Each structure stands twice: as C-alpha cells, then as structure tokens.
Short mmCIF file of C-alpha atoms in Angstrom, two decimals:
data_model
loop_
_atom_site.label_atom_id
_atom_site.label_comp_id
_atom_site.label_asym_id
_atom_site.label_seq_id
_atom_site.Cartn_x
_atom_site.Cartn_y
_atom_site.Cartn_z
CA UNK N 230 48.43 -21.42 85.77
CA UNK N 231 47.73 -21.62 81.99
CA UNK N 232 49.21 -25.51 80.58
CA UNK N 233 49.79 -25.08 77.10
CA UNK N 234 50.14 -27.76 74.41
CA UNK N 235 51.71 -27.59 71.37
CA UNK N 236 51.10 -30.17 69.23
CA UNK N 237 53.48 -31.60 66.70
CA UNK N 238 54.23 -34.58 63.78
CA UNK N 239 57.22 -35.77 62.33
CA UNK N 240 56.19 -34.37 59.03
CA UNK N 241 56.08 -30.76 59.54
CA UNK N 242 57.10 -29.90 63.06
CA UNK N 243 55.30 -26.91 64.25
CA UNK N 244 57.85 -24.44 64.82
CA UNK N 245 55.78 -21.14 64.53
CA UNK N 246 53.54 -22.78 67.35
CA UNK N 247 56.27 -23.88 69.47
CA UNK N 248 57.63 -19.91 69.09
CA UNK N 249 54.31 -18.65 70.08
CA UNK N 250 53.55 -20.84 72.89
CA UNK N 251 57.43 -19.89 74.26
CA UNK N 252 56.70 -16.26 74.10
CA UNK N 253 53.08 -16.35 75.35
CA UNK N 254 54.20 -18.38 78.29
CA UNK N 255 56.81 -15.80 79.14
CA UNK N 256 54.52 -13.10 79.20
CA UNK N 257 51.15 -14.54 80.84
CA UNK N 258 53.73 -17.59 83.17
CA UNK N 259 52.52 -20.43 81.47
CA UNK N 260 53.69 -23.91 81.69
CA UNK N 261 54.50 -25.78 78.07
CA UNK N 262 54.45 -28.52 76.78
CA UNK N 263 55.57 -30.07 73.58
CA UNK N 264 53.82 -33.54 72.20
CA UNK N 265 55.80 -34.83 69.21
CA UNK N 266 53.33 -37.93 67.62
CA UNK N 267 55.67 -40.14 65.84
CA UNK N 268 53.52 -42.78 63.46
CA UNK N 269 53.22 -45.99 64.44
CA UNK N 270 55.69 -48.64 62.46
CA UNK N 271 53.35 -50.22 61.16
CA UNK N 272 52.75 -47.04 59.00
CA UNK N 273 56.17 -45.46 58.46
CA UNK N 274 56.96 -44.18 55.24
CA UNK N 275 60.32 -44.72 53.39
CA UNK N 276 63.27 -42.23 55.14
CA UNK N 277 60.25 -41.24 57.83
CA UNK N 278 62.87 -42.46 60.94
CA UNK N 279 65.64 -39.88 60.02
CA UNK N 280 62.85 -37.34 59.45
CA UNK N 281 61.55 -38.01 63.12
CA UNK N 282 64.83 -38.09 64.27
CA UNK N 283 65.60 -34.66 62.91
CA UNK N 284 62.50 -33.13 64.16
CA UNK N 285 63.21 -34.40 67.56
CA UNK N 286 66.91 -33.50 68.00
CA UNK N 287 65.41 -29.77 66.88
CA UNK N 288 62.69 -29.87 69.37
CA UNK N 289 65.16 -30.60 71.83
CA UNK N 290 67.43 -28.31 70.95
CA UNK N 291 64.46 -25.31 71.09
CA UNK N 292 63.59 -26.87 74.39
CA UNK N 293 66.91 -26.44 76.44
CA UNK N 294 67.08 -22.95 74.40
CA UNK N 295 63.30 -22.02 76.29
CA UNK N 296 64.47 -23.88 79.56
CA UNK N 297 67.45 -21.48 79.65
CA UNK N 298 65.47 -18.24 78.97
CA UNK N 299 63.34 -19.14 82.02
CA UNK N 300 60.10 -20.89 80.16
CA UNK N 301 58.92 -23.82 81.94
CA UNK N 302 58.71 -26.46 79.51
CA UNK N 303 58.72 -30.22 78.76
CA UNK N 304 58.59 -32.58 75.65
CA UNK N 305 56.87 -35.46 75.26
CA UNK N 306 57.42 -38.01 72.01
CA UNK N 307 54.39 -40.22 71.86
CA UNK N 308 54.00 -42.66 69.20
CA UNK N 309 50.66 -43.57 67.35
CA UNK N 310 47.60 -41.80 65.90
CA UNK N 311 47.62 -37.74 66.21
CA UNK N 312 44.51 -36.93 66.68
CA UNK N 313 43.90 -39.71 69.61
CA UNK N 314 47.21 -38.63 70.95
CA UNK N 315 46.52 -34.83 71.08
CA UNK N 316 43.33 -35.56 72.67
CA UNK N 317 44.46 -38.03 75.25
CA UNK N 318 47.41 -35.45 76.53
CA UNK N 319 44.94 -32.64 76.47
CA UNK N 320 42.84 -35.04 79.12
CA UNK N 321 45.43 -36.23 81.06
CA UNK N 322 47.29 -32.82 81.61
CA UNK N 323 44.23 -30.37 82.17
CA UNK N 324 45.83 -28.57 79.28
CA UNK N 325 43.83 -25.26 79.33
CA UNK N 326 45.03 -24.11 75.09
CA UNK N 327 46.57 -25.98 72.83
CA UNK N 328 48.77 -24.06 69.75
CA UNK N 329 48.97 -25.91 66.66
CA UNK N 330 50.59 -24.77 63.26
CA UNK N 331 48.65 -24.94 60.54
CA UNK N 332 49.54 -26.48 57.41
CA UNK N 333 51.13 -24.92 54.34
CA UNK N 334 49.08 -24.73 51.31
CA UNK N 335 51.33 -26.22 49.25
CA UNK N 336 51.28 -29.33 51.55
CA UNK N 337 49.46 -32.43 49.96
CA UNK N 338 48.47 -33.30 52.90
CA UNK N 339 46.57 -30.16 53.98
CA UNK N 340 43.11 -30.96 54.10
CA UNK N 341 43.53 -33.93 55.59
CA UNK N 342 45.68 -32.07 58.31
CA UNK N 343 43.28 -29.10 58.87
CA UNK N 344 40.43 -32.05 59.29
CA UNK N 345 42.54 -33.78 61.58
CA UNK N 346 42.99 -30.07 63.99
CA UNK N 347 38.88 -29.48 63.87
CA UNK N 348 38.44 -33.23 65.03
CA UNK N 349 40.81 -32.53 68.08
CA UNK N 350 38.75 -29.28 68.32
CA UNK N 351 35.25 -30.49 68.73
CA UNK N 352 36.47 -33.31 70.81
CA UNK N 353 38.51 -31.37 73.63
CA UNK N 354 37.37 -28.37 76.33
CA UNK N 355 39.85 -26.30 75.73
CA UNK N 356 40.77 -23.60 73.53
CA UNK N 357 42.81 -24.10 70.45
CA UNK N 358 44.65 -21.05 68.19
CA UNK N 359 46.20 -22.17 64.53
CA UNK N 360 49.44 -20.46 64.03
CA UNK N 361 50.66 -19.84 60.22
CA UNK N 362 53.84 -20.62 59.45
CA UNK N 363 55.99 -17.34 58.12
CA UNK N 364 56.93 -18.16 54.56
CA UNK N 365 60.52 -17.86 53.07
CA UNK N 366 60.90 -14.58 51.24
CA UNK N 367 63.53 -16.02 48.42
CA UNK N 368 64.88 -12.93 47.20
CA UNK N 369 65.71 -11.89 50.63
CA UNK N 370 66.49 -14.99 52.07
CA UNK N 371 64.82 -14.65 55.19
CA UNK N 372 61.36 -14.86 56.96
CA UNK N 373 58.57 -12.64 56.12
CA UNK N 374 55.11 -12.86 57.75
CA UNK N 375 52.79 -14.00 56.29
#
C-alpha cells in the first residue's frame, strides 16, 4: 500500500497538496498522512500561535471531512525544523511519496521554501510531486487553475 505524506507549515498550509493526496489515495487506496511542522518557540514570530492554530483547526477539519468519505488518513503536528522533520517522518513511516505545495510567487519567502523542498528531496528515497496552488480569479471570485 502506497503511504503518502503531505507536508505542511504554519505559514502557508498546503491545501492543494492535502486535496491531491485525498483524491489520489481514493483512487490508487493509499494511506495519508498529514505532518503540520509548527516552529520551535524559540523562533515564533509575532501573531505566529493564532496562525498555527488556524491552520490546525483547518487541517482537522479537512481530516474528519477525508475520514468520512472513506480516505484513510492521520495528522501529525510536530514542532521544530521542516526540513529535519519531513525527513525524519519520511524514515520512520516508510512513506513511499510525499506531496508538497509549492510556494506562491508572490511569497517572500519562496526561494528559501523551494530550497528547503529540494533539500528534503535529495535527502529522502522516495518520490516527491510539487503541487501549485490554484490562484484566486478576483473578478470571478473563485478558483481558477493555474
């Protein structure tokens, strides 16, 4: 059975990746499982708790919502550095592809995010597919794809 990781931070969430790893598990029976890295406090920004905390009553709303429609599925929160985080999981759970979402453009923090997925990639056996997030189409008011 395929063990799928999808791999998520308090800043963006990952939503597109948790969507595609909910429907590909449906269709090839796929177990899931969502990591939500939380930053150590040590390095929490201003307002970062109520972020977290609104990422993670999401996720676990979109959890029971996939537990529901049959998906098997679990979420971890796991606090600390992302990268050594992913990585550990992805050892510890013989996690066979791991979906991540890849950062908006218009992030800041982009680069340093898309060098933080090709570390995890060169340092784990197992596949990993970048999902883009769909962007907002304003005039319609609803998602597009990108």
């Amino acid at each position: 059975m395929e063990r799928i990781l999808v791999s998520m931070d308090c800043r963006s969430g990952g939503w597109e990746a948790l969507a595609r790893a909910v429907s590909l598990s449906a269709r090839i029976e796929a177990k899931v499982y969502a990591l939500l890295v939380t930053p150590s406090p040590t390095v929490v920004e201003s307002g970062a708790e109520a972020i977290c905390g609104a990422v993670l009553e999401r996720l676990e709303k979109l959890v029971q919502t996939a537990r529901a429609s049959g998906v098997p599925i679990e979420c971890f929160v796991t606090e600390g550095d992302y990268e050594e985080e992913v990585n550990r999981f992805v050892d510890c759970n013989r996690i066979t592809l791991v979906i991540v979402e890849r950062p908006d453009e218009k992030d800041p923090l982009a680069e340093r995010k898309l060098g933080q997925i090709r570390s995890i990639q060169h340092r784990i056996s197992c596949r990993v597919e970048l999902v883009s997030p769909r962007k907002l189409n304003p005039e319609k008011g609803r998602n597009q794809p990108s």
